[in-house]
Structure formats: structure tokens, C-alpha cells
Short mmCIF file of C-alpha atoms in Angstrom, two decimals:
data_model
loop_
_atom_site.label_atom_id
_atom_site.label_comp_id
_atom_site.label_asym_id
_atom_site.label_seq_id
_atom_site.Cartn_x
_atom_site.Cartn_y
_atom_site.Cartn_z
CA MET A 79 10.38 49.48 -150.95
CA GLY A 80 9.71 45.76 -151.12
CA GLY A 81 7.16 43.61 -149.37
CA ARG A 82 5.18 45.27 -146.62
CA GLN A 83 5.58 49.05 -146.56
CA ALA A 84 7.11 50.68 -143.52
CA THR A 85 4.81 52.86 -141.49
CA SER A 86 5.32 55.45 -138.78
CA LEU A 87 3.13 56.50 -135.90
CA LEU A 88 1.30 58.59 -138.49
CA GLY A 89 0.19 55.46 -140.27
CA GLY A 90 0.68 56.16 -143.92
CA ALA A 91 0.75 53.21 -146.28
CA LEU A 92 -1.87 53.47 -148.99
CA GLU A 93 -1.12 49.98 -150.13
CA ASP A 94 0.14 46.99 -148.23
CA THR A 95 1.36 43.77 -149.81
CA ALA A 96 1.12 41.07 -147.16
CA PRO A 97 -0.98 38.25 -148.69
CA ALA A 98 -1.42 36.14 -145.56
CA PRO A 99 -2.76 38.94 -143.32
CA ARG A 100 -4.96 40.24 -146.14
CA SER A 101 -6.48 36.75 -146.57
CA ALA A 102 -7.30 36.59 -142.85
CA HIS A 103 -8.74 40.10 -142.98
CA GLU A 104 -11.04 39.25 -145.88
CA GLY A 105 -12.18 36.01 -144.24
CA ILE A 106 -13.17 37.81 -141.05
CA LEU A 107 -15.11 40.41 -143.00
CA ARG A 108 -16.99 37.71 -144.95
CA ARG A 109 -17.94 35.79 -141.81
CA HIS A 110 -19.20 38.86 -139.99
CA ALA A 111 -21.19 40.03 -143.00
CA ALA A 112 -22.87 36.61 -143.08
CA ARG A 113 -23.51 36.36 -139.33
CA GLU A 114 -24.26 39.89 -138.12
CA SER A 115 -27.44 41.91 -138.36
CA ALA A 116 -28.14 44.15 -141.29
CA ALA A 117 -28.32 46.94 -138.72
CA ARG A 118 -24.52 47.30 -138.80
CA THR A 119 -23.53 50.90 -139.43
CA TYR A 120 -19.80 51.66 -139.16
CA ALA A 121 -18.82 48.24 -140.47
CA ARG A 122 -20.57 48.87 -143.76
CA ALA A 123 -18.60 52.02 -144.50
CA LEU A 124 -15.34 50.96 -142.91
CA PRO A 125 -14.32 47.45 -144.04
CA ILE A 126 -11.39 47.12 -141.69
CA VAL A 127 -10.52 44.55 -139.02
CA PRO A 128 -8.66 46.27 -136.17
CA VAL A 129 -6.18 44.04 -134.34
CA ARG A 130 -3.95 46.56 -132.58
CA ALA A 131 -4.34 50.21 -131.63
CA ARG A 132 -2.45 52.90 -129.76
CA GLY A 133 -3.33 56.54 -129.52
CA LEU A 134 -4.54 57.81 -132.88
CA THR A 135 -3.31 54.76 -134.79
CA ILE A 136 -5.15 51.54 -135.63
CA GLU A 137 -3.55 48.55 -137.34
CA GLY A 138 -5.81 46.21 -139.30
CA ALA A 139 -5.59 42.44 -139.77
CA ASP A 140 -4.31 43.14 -143.29
CA GLY A 141 -1.30 44.99 -141.88
CA ARG A 142 -2.41 48.51 -142.89
CA ARG A 143 -2.32 51.38 -140.43
CA TYR A 144 -4.87 54.16 -140.12
CA LEU A 145 -5.23 57.47 -138.36
CA ASP A 146 -8.45 57.09 -136.42
CA CYS A 147 -10.41 60.37 -136.39
CA LEU A 148 -13.61 58.59 -135.38
CA SER A 149 -12.24 57.63 -131.94
CA GLY A 150 -14.99 55.14 -131.15
CA ALA A 151 -17.60 57.75 -132.11
CA GLY A 152 -15.96 60.15 -129.68
CA THR A 153 -15.65 57.74 -126.75
CA LEU A 154 -11.83 57.69 -126.77
CA ALA A 155 -10.77 61.03 -125.31
CA LEU A 156 -7.23 59.73 -124.85
CA GLY A 157 -7.16 57.60 -127.97
CA HIS A 158 -6.71 53.84 -128.04
CA ASN A 159 -5.08 52.00 -125.13
CA HIS A 160 -3.61 55.01 -123.35
CA PRO A 161 -1.13 53.92 -120.68
CA VAL A 162 -3.03 55.54 -117.79
CA VAL A 163 -6.21 53.76 -118.81
CA LEU A 164 -4.49 50.37 -119.19
CA GLU A 165 -2.80 50.80 -115.80
CA SER A 166 -6.12 51.63 -114.10
CA LEU A 167 -7.68 48.46 -115.55
CA ARG A 168 -4.76 46.26 -114.46
CA LYS A 169 -4.99 47.58 -110.91
CA VAL A 170 -8.66 46.61 -110.63
CA LEU A 171 -8.13 43.21 -112.22
CA ASP A 172 -5.15 42.42 -110.03
CA SER A 173 -6.91 43.61 -106.84
CA GLY A 174 -9.57 40.94 -106.83
CA ALA A 175 -12.31 43.58 -106.61
CA PRO A 176 -15.77 42.64 -107.93
CA LEU A 177 -16.21 43.70 -111.53
CA ASN A 178 -19.92 44.33 -111.17
CA ALA A 179 -21.08 45.71 -107.83
CA LEU A 180 -24.60 46.80 -108.84
CA ASP A 181 -25.20 50.14 -107.09
CA LEU A 182 -23.13 49.29 -103.99
CA ALA A 183 -20.47 51.67 -102.72
CA THR A 184 -16.94 50.62 -103.62
CA PRO A 185 -13.53 52.34 -103.46
CA VAL A 186 -13.40 52.37 -107.26
CA LYS A 187 -16.80 54.07 -107.46
CA ASP A 188 -15.83 56.52 -104.75
CA ALA A 189 -12.71 57.53 -106.67
CA PHE A 190 -14.72 57.97 -109.87
CA LEU A 191 -17.32 60.19 -108.21
CA THR A 192 -14.64 62.28 -106.46
CA GLU A 193 -12.89 62.97 -109.77
CA LEU A 194 -16.18 63.59 -111.59
CA PHE A 195 -17.35 66.12 -109.01
CA ARG A 196 -13.94 67.85 -109.25
CA THR A 197 -14.64 68.61 -112.92
CA LEU A 198 -18.33 69.60 -112.83
CA PRO A 199 -19.37 73.18 -113.66
CA ARG A 200 -19.50 75.65 -110.81
CA GLY A 201 -22.93 75.93 -109.34
CA LEU A 202 -23.71 72.27 -109.92
CA ALA A 203 -20.95 70.35 -108.21
CA ASP A 204 -21.79 71.65 -104.73
CA ARG A 205 -25.39 70.50 -104.93
CA ALA A 206 -25.30 67.62 -107.40
CA HIS A 207 -26.57 64.11 -107.17
CA VAL A 208 -25.59 61.36 -109.60
CA ARG A 209 -27.69 58.55 -110.95
CA PHE A 210 -25.93 55.60 -112.56
CA CYS A 211 -27.97 53.92 -115.27
CA GLY A 212 -27.46 51.42 -118.07
CA PRO A 213 -24.16 51.89 -119.85
CA ALA A 214 -25.40 53.48 -123.09
CA GLY A 215 -26.02 57.12 -123.75
CA SER A 216 -29.54 56.39 -124.89
CA GLU A 217 -30.30 54.89 -121.48
CA ALA A 218 -28.94 58.01 -119.81
CA VAL A 219 -31.27 60.08 -122.00
CA GLU A 220 -34.24 58.00 -120.85
CA THR A 221 -33.12 58.29 -117.22
CA ALA A 222 -32.90 62.07 -117.48
CA TYR A 223 -36.38 62.31 -118.95
CA ALA A 224 -37.83 60.08 -116.28
CA LEU A 225 -36.07 62.20 -113.65
CA VAL A 226 -37.51 65.56 -114.75
CA ARG A 227 -40.93 64.13 -115.34
CA ALA A 228 -41.03 62.73 -111.80
CA ALA A 229 -39.61 65.93 -110.32
CA THR A 230 -41.95 68.36 -112.05
CA GLY A 231 -45.08 66.25 -112.45
CA ARG A 232 -45.23 67.33 -116.07
CA SER A 233 -44.92 65.10 -119.14
CA GLY A 234 -43.98 67.31 -122.09
CA LEU A 235 -40.42 67.84 -123.28
CA VAL A 236 -38.76 70.33 -125.59
CA ALA A 237 -35.97 69.23 -127.88
CA PHE A 238 -34.32 70.74 -130.95
CA THR A 239 -34.29 69.56 -134.54
CA GLY A 240 -31.32 67.41 -135.42
CA ALA A 241 -30.76 66.21 -131.87
CA GLY A 242 -28.92 62.97 -131.20
CA GLY A 243 -28.94 61.11 -127.91
CA GLY A 244 -29.56 57.46 -128.60
CA SER A 245 -31.94 55.13 -130.33
CA THR A 246 -33.95 53.22 -127.76
CA ALA A 247 -37.70 53.51 -127.89
CA ARG A 248 -38.25 56.38 -125.45
CA ALA A 249 -35.12 58.24 -126.52
CA LEU A 250 -36.34 58.09 -130.14
CA GLY A 251 -39.46 59.98 -129.11
CA VAL A 252 -37.23 62.98 -128.41
CA THR A 253 -34.26 62.63 -130.68
CA SER A 254 -35.47 61.21 -133.99
CA ALA A 255 -37.04 63.43 -136.63
CA GLU A 256 -38.94 60.37 -137.85
CA ALA A 257 -40.59 59.66 -134.51
CA HIS A 258 -43.84 61.44 -133.73
CA ASP A 259 -44.70 61.77 -130.06
CA ALA A 260 -47.32 64.37 -129.12
CA ARG A 261 -45.53 64.99 -125.83
CA ILE A 262 -42.40 66.22 -127.62
CA ALA A 263 -42.05 69.70 -129.08
CA ARG A 264 -39.16 70.12 -131.51
CA LEU A 265 -37.90 73.64 -132.00
CA PRO A 266 -35.52 75.01 -134.64
CA HIS A 267 -31.88 74.60 -133.73
CA PRO A 268 -29.85 77.76 -134.34
CA GLN A 269 -27.23 77.49 -137.08
CA ASP A 270 -25.66 79.60 -139.77
CA HIS A 271 -25.36 77.38 -142.83
CA ARG A 272 -28.91 76.01 -142.96
CA CYS A 273 -30.79 78.42 -140.77
CA ARG A 274 -34.46 77.45 -140.68
CA PHE A 275 -35.38 81.13 -140.67
CA GLY A 276 -33.16 82.05 -143.62
CA ALA A 277 -31.17 84.45 -141.51
CA GLY A 278 -28.26 82.80 -139.70
CA GLY A 279 -25.89 84.58 -137.36
CA GLU A 280 -27.19 86.58 -134.40
CA ARG A 281 -30.48 87.20 -136.19
CA GLY A 282 -31.15 83.48 -136.66
CA ALA A 283 -30.21 82.72 -133.07
CA ASP A 284 -32.51 85.47 -131.86
CA LEU A 285 -35.41 84.08 -133.87
CA ALA A 286 -34.74 80.56 -132.55
CA ALA A 287 -34.71 81.84 -128.96
CA ARG A 288 -37.93 83.77 -129.53
CA TRP A 289 -39.52 80.63 -130.88
CA ALA A 290 -38.64 78.81 -127.64
CA GLU A 291 -40.11 81.66 -125.63
CA VAL A 292 -43.31 81.54 -127.70
CA LEU A 293 -43.67 77.82 -127.05
CA LEU A 294 -43.18 78.27 -123.33
CA ASP A 295 -45.43 81.31 -122.98
CA GLY A 296 -47.46 82.03 -126.08
CA PRO A 297 -51.16 81.21 -126.15
CA ALA A 298 -50.85 80.22 -129.79
CA SER A 299 -48.73 77.17 -128.90
CA GLY A 300 -51.50 75.63 -126.82
CA ALA A 301 -48.83 73.67 -124.91
CA PRO A 302 -48.44 73.45 -121.12
CA LEU A 303 -45.04 73.96 -119.55
CA PRO A 304 -42.76 71.00 -120.30
CA ALA A 305 -40.97 68.78 -117.82
CA GLY A 306 -37.66 69.85 -119.30
CA VAL A 307 -35.76 71.36 -122.21
CA ILE A 308 -32.82 69.40 -123.60
CA VAL A 309 -30.00 70.81 -125.70
CA GLU A 310 -26.69 69.62 -127.09
CA PRO A 311 -24.09 72.40 -126.78
CA VAL A 312 -22.71 71.07 -130.07
CA GLN A 313 -25.01 68.87 -132.09
CA SER A 314 -23.09 65.78 -133.11
CA GLU A 315 -25.26 63.54 -135.27
CA GLY A 316 -27.05 66.68 -136.47
CA GLY A 317 -23.89 67.68 -138.32
CA VAL A 318 -21.43 69.16 -135.77
CA ILE A 319 -23.38 72.39 -135.15
CA PRO A 320 -22.29 74.47 -132.14
CA VAL A 321 -25.00 76.56 -130.51
CA PRO A 322 -24.20 80.26 -130.04
CA ASP A 323 -23.19 80.97 -126.45
CA SER A 324 -25.62 83.90 -126.28
CA TRP A 325 -28.49 81.67 -127.42
CA LEU A 326 -27.73 79.07 -124.76
CA ARG A 327 -27.59 81.75 -122.05
CA ARG A 328 -30.97 83.03 -123.21
CA VAL A 329 -32.49 79.54 -123.17
CA ARG A 330 -31.07 79.07 -119.66
CA GLN A 331 -32.77 82.28 -118.56
CA LEU A 332 -36.07 81.31 -120.18
CA THR A 333 -36.10 77.92 -118.45
CA ALA A 334 -34.96 79.27 -115.10
CA ASP A 335 -37.66 81.96 -115.06
CA ARG A 336 -40.32 79.27 -115.61
CA SER A 337 -38.89 76.57 -113.32
CA VAL A 338 -38.32 74.26 -116.26
CA PRO A 339 -35.19 72.05 -115.85
CA LEU A 340 -32.53 72.60 -118.52
CA ILE A 341 -30.90 69.32 -119.57
CA ALA A 342 -27.48 69.48 -121.20
CA ASP A 343 -26.68 66.45 -123.37
CA GLU A 344 -22.89 66.17 -123.00
CA ILE A 345 -22.68 62.59 -124.27
CA ARG A 346 -20.43 63.55 -127.17
CA THR A 347 -19.22 66.99 -126.07
CA GLY A 348 -17.96 66.23 -122.58
CA VAL A 349 -14.45 65.61 -121.19
CA GLY A 350 -12.60 68.32 -123.09
CA ARG A 351 -13.81 67.50 -126.60
CA THR A 352 -14.96 71.04 -127.46
CA GLY A 353 -12.15 72.96 -125.79
CA ALA A 354 -13.77 73.19 -122.36
CA PHE A 355 -14.10 70.29 -119.94
CA TRP A 356 -17.87 70.46 -120.41
CA ALA A 357 -19.23 72.28 -123.46
CA VAL A 358 -21.77 74.28 -121.44
CA GLU A 359 -18.83 76.07 -119.81
CA HIS A 360 -18.20 78.03 -123.02
CA SER A 361 -21.38 79.99 -122.32
CA GLY A 362 -21.10 80.10 -118.55
CA VAL A 363 -24.38 78.24 -118.24
CA THR A 364 -25.09 75.88 -115.37
CA PRO A 365 -27.70 73.32 -116.38
CA ASP A 366 -30.03 71.55 -113.97
CA VAL A 367 -29.25 68.14 -115.47
CA MET A 368 -26.24 66.81 -117.39
CA ILE A 369 -26.29 63.61 -119.40
CA LEU A 370 -22.82 62.02 -119.49
CA SER A 371 -21.59 58.98 -121.36
CA ASP A 372 -19.05 58.01 -124.03
CA ALA A 373 -15.68 59.46 -122.90
CA ILE A 374 -16.42 59.31 -119.17
CA GLY A 375 -15.91 55.53 -119.28
CA GLY A 376 -12.37 55.86 -120.62
CA SER A 377 -13.24 53.64 -123.64
CA LEU A 378 -15.58 51.32 -121.71
CA PRO A 379 -19.41 51.62 -121.50
CA LEU A 380 -20.54 53.94 -118.73
CA ALA A 381 -23.33 56.49 -118.41
CA VAL A 382 -24.51 58.73 -115.60
CA VAL A 383 -26.97 61.54 -115.08
CA VAL A 384 -25.84 64.45 -112.91
CA TYR A 385 -28.61 66.70 -111.56
CA ARG A 386 -29.53 69.27 -108.95
CA ASP A 387 -30.29 67.60 -105.65
CA ASP A 388 -33.78 69.14 -105.41
CA LEU A 389 -34.80 67.21 -108.53
CA ASP A 390 -34.20 63.89 -106.79
CA ALA A 391 -37.54 62.12 -106.64
CA GLY A 392 -36.15 58.60 -106.55
CA GLU A 393 -37.81 56.39 -104.01
CA SER A 394 -35.79 54.23 -101.65
CA GLY A 395 -35.59 50.71 -103.00
CA THR A 396 -36.53 51.67 -106.60
CA PRO A 397 -35.24 48.85 -108.84
CA THR A 398 -32.19 49.79 -110.90
CA GLU A 399 -30.41 48.33 -113.96
CA SER A 400 -28.07 45.37 -113.82
CA PHE A 401 -24.96 47.18 -115.00
CA PRO A 402 -24.62 50.52 -113.22
CA GLY A 403 -21.67 49.22 -111.18
CA ASN A 404 -19.13 48.42 -113.90
CA GLN A 405 -15.93 48.77 -111.90
CA LEU A 406 -13.59 48.59 -114.91
CA ALA A 407 -15.38 51.43 -116.65
CA MET A 408 -15.31 53.54 -113.49
CA ALA A 409 -11.58 52.95 -113.07
CA ALA A 410 -10.87 53.81 -116.70
CA GLY A 411 -13.15 56.83 -116.41
CA THR A 412 -11.35 58.10 -113.31
CA ALA A 413 -8.00 57.81 -115.05
CA THR A 414 -9.32 59.60 -118.16
CA LEU A 415 -11.01 62.46 -116.28
CA ALA A 416 -7.89 63.01 -114.16
CA HIS A 417 -5.49 62.91 -117.14
CA VAL A 418 -7.55 65.38 -119.15
CA ARG A 419 -7.79 67.72 -116.18
CA GLU A 420 -4.19 67.47 -115.00
CA ASN A 421 -2.72 67.87 -118.47
CA ALA A 422 -5.00 70.70 -119.60
CA LEU A 423 -6.13 68.68 -122.62
CA ALA A 424 -9.33 70.70 -122.97
CA GLU A 425 -7.26 73.85 -123.46
CA ARG A 426 -5.08 71.95 -125.93
CA ALA A 427 -8.21 70.88 -127.83
CA ALA A 428 -9.34 74.52 -128.04
CA THR A 429 -6.02 75.70 -129.44
CA LEU A 430 -5.39 72.85 -131.88
CA GLY A 431 -9.05 72.68 -132.92
CA ALA A 432 -9.13 76.39 -133.79
CA ARG A 433 -6.00 75.96 -135.87
CA MET A 434 -7.41 72.94 -137.70
CA LEU A 435 -10.70 74.72 -138.37
CA ASN A 436 -8.85 77.74 -139.74
CA GLN A 437 -6.84 75.57 -142.11
CA LEU A 438 -9.90 73.57 -143.17
CA GLN A 439 -11.64 76.81 -144.23
CA GLN A 440 -9.37 76.66 -147.26
CA LEU A 441 -11.42 73.71 -148.50
CA VAL A 442 -14.44 76.01 -148.89
CA SER A 443 -12.36 78.26 -151.14
CA ASP A 444 -10.72 75.43 -153.09
CA PHE A 445 -13.70 73.13 -153.67
CA ALA A 446 -17.15 74.11 -154.82
CA CYS A 447 -18.48 70.91 -153.25
CA VAL A 448 -17.50 71.94 -149.72
CA GLY A 449 -20.42 73.99 -148.42
CA ASP A 450 -19.32 74.61 -144.84
CA VAL A 451 -16.64 73.84 -142.26
CA ARG A 452 -17.63 74.22 -138.61
CA GLY A 453 -17.10 72.88 -135.13
CA ARG A 454 -15.64 73.60 -131.74
CA GLY A 455 -12.41 72.26 -130.31
CA LEU A 456 -11.65 68.79 -131.68
CA MET A 457 -15.23 68.26 -132.83
CA ILE A 458 -15.20 69.26 -136.51
CA GLY A 459 -17.59 68.88 -139.42
CA VAL A 460 -17.10 69.37 -143.17
CA GLU A 461 -20.38 69.55 -145.10
CA LEU A 462 -20.43 68.35 -148.70
CA VAL A 463 -22.89 69.93 -151.15
CA ASP A 464 -23.89 69.52 -154.79
CA PRO A 465 -22.38 72.50 -156.61
CA GLU A 466 -24.62 71.83 -159.63
CA GLY A 467 -27.80 71.68 -157.57
CA GLU A 468 -30.35 74.41 -157.13
CA ALA A 469 -29.84 76.51 -154.03
CA GLU A 470 -32.41 75.94 -151.31
CA PRO A 471 -34.93 78.78 -151.01
CA SER A 472 -34.70 80.88 -147.86
CA SER A 473 -37.28 80.07 -145.24
CA SER A 474 -38.68 82.50 -142.71
CA GLY A 475 -40.04 82.60 -139.20
CA ALA A 476 -43.43 83.57 -140.53
CA THR A 477 -43.50 80.71 -143.03
CA TRP A 478 -42.60 78.10 -140.46
CA ALA A 479 -45.11 79.58 -138.02
CA VAL A 480 -47.87 78.95 -140.53
CA GLU A 481 -46.55 75.43 -141.21
CA CYS A 482 -46.61 74.63 -137.50
CA GLY A 483 -49.96 76.28 -136.82
CA MET A 484 -48.40 79.05 -134.73
CA GLU A 485 -48.93 82.01 -137.09
CA GLU A 486 -50.16 84.10 -134.18
CA CYS A 487 -46.72 84.13 -132.58
CA GLY A 488 -45.62 87.31 -134.33
CA MET A 489 -42.54 85.81 -136.05
CA GLU A 490 -41.89 88.06 -139.02
CA ALA A 491 -40.27 86.95 -142.24
CA SER A 492 -36.51 87.16 -142.31
CA VAL A 493 -33.97 87.31 -145.10
CA ARG A 494 -30.27 86.59 -145.65
CA PRO A 495 -28.76 89.98 -146.33
CA ASP A 496 -25.65 89.39 -144.22
CA ASN A 497 -25.42 85.61 -144.29
CA GLY A 498 -24.59 84.95 -147.93
CA PRO A 499 -26.57 83.06 -150.53
CA PRO A 500 -28.85 80.19 -149.54
CA PRO A 501 -27.09 76.83 -149.17
CA LEU A 502 -26.72 74.28 -151.94
CA PRO A 503 -28.33 70.82 -151.61
CA ALA A 504 -26.59 68.32 -149.34
CA ALA A 505 -24.49 65.71 -151.15
CA PRO A 506 -24.53 62.46 -149.11
CA GLU A 507 -23.12 60.39 -152.00
CA LEU A 508 -20.16 62.73 -152.28
CA ALA A 509 -19.61 62.63 -148.53
CA ALA A 510 -19.57 58.84 -148.66
CA ALA A 511 -17.05 59.04 -151.49
CA VAL A 512 -14.86 61.31 -149.38
CA GLN A 513 -15.04 58.81 -146.53
CA ARG A 514 -13.94 55.99 -148.89
CA GLU A 515 -11.08 58.08 -150.27
CA CYS A 516 -9.99 58.93 -146.73
CA LEU A 517 -9.91 55.22 -145.88
CA ARG A 518 -7.77 54.51 -148.95
CA ARG A 519 -5.31 57.11 -147.64
CA GLY A 520 -5.23 55.61 -144.17
CA LEU A 521 -7.68 58.01 -142.49
CA ILE A 522 -10.86 56.96 -140.64
CA VAL A 523 -13.62 59.59 -140.47
CA GLY A 524 -17.33 59.45 -139.66
CA LEU A 525 -20.43 60.79 -141.40
CA GLY A 526 -23.52 62.54 -140.02
CA GLY A 527 -25.66 65.58 -140.51
CA LEU A 528 -28.30 66.13 -143.16
CA ARG A 529 -28.67 62.77 -144.94
CA GLY A 530 -25.12 61.87 -143.95
CA SER A 531 -23.52 64.75 -145.87
CA VAL A 532 -21.15 65.94 -143.13
CA VAL A 533 -17.70 64.41 -142.63
CA HIS A 534 -16.96 64.17 -138.89
CA LEU A 535 -13.49 64.57 -137.37
CA LEU A 536 -13.34 63.46 -133.72
CA PRO A 537 -9.63 62.82 -133.07
CA PRO A 538 -8.43 62.00 -129.54
CA LEU A 539 -7.37 64.92 -127.40
CA THR A 540 -3.86 63.51 -127.43
CA ILE A 541 -3.35 64.05 -131.18
CA THR A 542 0.01 65.68 -131.94
CA ASP A 543 0.63 68.63 -134.23
CA GLU A 544 2.35 66.32 -136.70
CA GLN A 545 -0.60 63.93 -136.73
CA ALA A 546 -3.07 66.79 -137.13
CA ALA A 547 -1.15 68.01 -140.17
CA ALA A 548 -1.26 64.53 -141.65
CA VAL A 549 -5.03 64.32 -141.04
CA LEU A 550 -5.65 67.62 -142.82
CA ASP A 551 -3.45 66.68 -145.77
CA ARG A 552 -5.17 63.32 -146.26
CA LEU A 553 -8.63 64.83 -145.93
CA ALA A 554 -7.89 67.53 -148.50
CA ASP A 555 -6.50 64.94 -150.89
CA ALA A 556 -9.57 62.74 -150.35
CA VAL A 557 -11.93 65.65 -151.07
CA ARG A 558 -10.00 66.39 -154.27
CA ALA A 559 -10.18 62.77 -155.43
CA ALA A 560 -13.86 62.38 -154.58
CA ALA A 561 -14.81 65.65 -156.27
CA ARG A 562 -12.92 64.61 -159.41
CA CYS A 563 -14.46 61.12 -159.41
CA CYS A 564 -18.02 62.46 -158.84
CA GLY A 565 -17.64 65.34 -161.24
CA ALA A 566 -18.23 67.86 -158.46
CA GLY A 567 -15.46 70.19 -159.57
CA THR A 568 -12.37 71.34 -157.71
CA ALA A 569 -12.73 75.10 -157.67
CA ALA A 570 -15.24 77.09 -155.71
CA ALA A 571 -17.15 79.82 -157.42
CA PRO A 572 -15.63 83.29 -156.96
#
């Protein structure tokens, strides 16, 4: 093959020999590195210059094509430039409608709300109100907290370790492990691989639920009832960690019995991503508040908070943000919500995601540096570990109770008899190497989790079987190359 390599819809060229485009690509990268803030994140790890995109595929200024399994950090439910999204945007632009209508009623907004209400969980749609806020998920988080504080008259909040949800000042008080706000109580998030209680499975989930009950009721906590409890049905930035359905149902019951609003953060998990239209539907839970962003804007910035009507404490004439009336985002969102619903893409995500997870489990057997593969639907995480490192000692409920000054709570020590050996140390450098090797092979993935040790796969819901197979092949090849380069070995211990 001479000159520029041919590529299919799968992408595919590892190398591309087109000197003029590559020169333009490198020049753009240099200028942006010189002009932009050091706070850049994705651009540091992914030195590409996208110029065209369709579906799963991105083409860079250097002529190379990539399979995009980052999907705008999960915002692109239908992938790049889906025809129904583009058509919805053209209709608004050609109609002469205002592009920013503040919080005024418009036909575009009415269509968006009608479609959104059609998808909401049972028990919420028939008594829901919606508050439009600034277009970022972090602003929706802040809006939700302000809502429950005003509705309950209480100021405390309960969140879970590893939570995402934005990075603005008030959102940080709840979502960042590095922020210390006395009004925020952070409870252990249930998980199998790195269970804080050293148990995992049903036992670990039971201990995590009991801990929440102790905080809400126990005299040892010394804490008044909070204004709300927020949970991600699948933690995203925390490392793609689904909560057990039984645990979420128990938390719902605990909060309902105490008149504490339950807030579901569906910023990353909504619009079919996890195999249900909204991730809370897996457990049959109806939250009091839902935080929605990312995919609901159909690739454009949009965020809303949906909540039970009796929580509405907003005063008439209360000032609002400047950008809650983005008509293009609402039109794109309507098209996306309708397409996902009408084409059963959530069900497709459940089926394909389960198959991909099953095939990815082979990585745990083949590579000692792959500590865990987990996820739900098309929200998948692969955790990289140091196979030469010393296994982390098991923790226990009793130990953490003492650390947190709650030793009177009655949490007994737990062990790992049925959950395997304790996990190996996280390997963020190896995960970064896997990401680089993926990029060399024409595959874009994200990183998150403990110190950035978890490779994230967030493909669009429109990914084909053929494309999914290509993604898995390239990822496995990248793990093999990174493990060899970093001396992490290629065979898991028997």
C-alpha cells in the first residue's frame, strides 16, 4: 500500500504517511500547547486534532482515523454527528427561532420537555418538575443541592467516596475526596474489587448500607439528618463501579423512611448508557431528584434537575442563569432521547455491553496486570494493577469505625473468605501506557478511578458488532504491548 493507507469505518491505520496534513496537525498542537491553560486534561493524553467525525469514528488533521470510545466523556449517546441530531439542528437554524430564550416557553423547549417526561421513571414523571440551570453537570449538582437544602431546611449532605459530579466550588465540597466540608458526610461506596470493609459482594454491600443507616440514626455519628443523599448508580470517575441493585433499594428505603430526599446523579449514566434508559431503573428505585446532563443535550451543553413537585421551593422571580434556554441543545436533546427510545438502544446497550464484558474477562486470565473488569451496559472499566506490588491489607468495618470516630456503631470486623485475595496496588503509569498504546492502534479510551488506573470504555450506543470486536481486539493488543513495555508480565497467576 503506497502513500496514505486506506481506512474503513472501523478506522484502522496504525501509521499514516501524509506529510502535509501531519505538518498542519503538529502546528495546531504546538499553538494550543503554548496558548491554553495548563489545566488541560484530555488534550495532554490524546495529542490528536479532530477535523471530521461520524458515529464511532474520528479523523484527525494528520489523516489518521480512530475509534472513539470516549464519546465526549459519555456525552455522545448517538456518536458523532448522527443524522437525526444534525437534522434537528438544521431545523432550528433555518426556522429563525431565537437560539437563547432564557427561561421563556418555546416550541423547542416544549418538545424537549415532552420527550424527557416520556422517558422518566414511573412514579416521578407524573409529579415531576424540571429546573433548567447552567449547561454543565457541575452546575446541575449545585442546583440539586440548593433545591434540597431549601426544601428541607437542612444543610448537611451525604455522598459516597469516589463520587464524580463536577468541579465547581460547591460541587467540590461533595464530590472531591480532597475537599473538606464539615457539612458533607462521605460514606463507603459498595464495590467488590476494593471493598473498604474487606468483604465485597453481598456482605460488603450490607455493611455499606448499615453504615448509611448508622449515620442517619446512630447516636455515635453526632450528625443531624441531612438535606439529601446523593448516589451515582454507576460511579464514573470513581472507576466505573456499579452499585448493587439491592443496596440502592435499601438506601432508597432508608431515605424514604426518614424523609430525606434521594438524589440520583445520572449525568454519565442516563439516556441508555447502562442498559436501561435511566440507571436507577435497574433497581426499580424512584429517586426524589435526578441530575441530568451530558447525553441529554445530544452533544451540546445542557443540564436539568428533575424533582418531585413537593420539593419545589423556588420563589417567583428568582434570578436564573443566562444559558438555561439553549434552543439548539434542546432540539438535539429531543432528537437523541427520541431516537434512543424508539430504537430500543438501551436494550441494545445491555445486550452488547454484557457480551463485551464477558469477553473482556479474558484479560484478567491472560494478564497479571489486569486486576478487574467491570461495568454495566456500555459503561465499562478495566483496572490495571501492579502484579509485583504487595497486596493491600484487608480493611474492616470495625477498623474504619475507629478511624472515623464511630466505633460505637457496632460494625464488626469482616474478612474476605468468599471474595478472593486482597487487591494488588493500582498501576496508573501502566494504565496511561495502555491508553497510549490504544491511541497508536487507532483507539481512543479514557482513564479514571483510583489514581487514574482504570481504562474507561464509553462507546456510543450506536456501535456495531463489528466495531465492538475491533475495539476489544485493539484494547487487548494495547494491554499486551503496555505490559511487555512496562515489565508487568503477560500471564496471570494461576
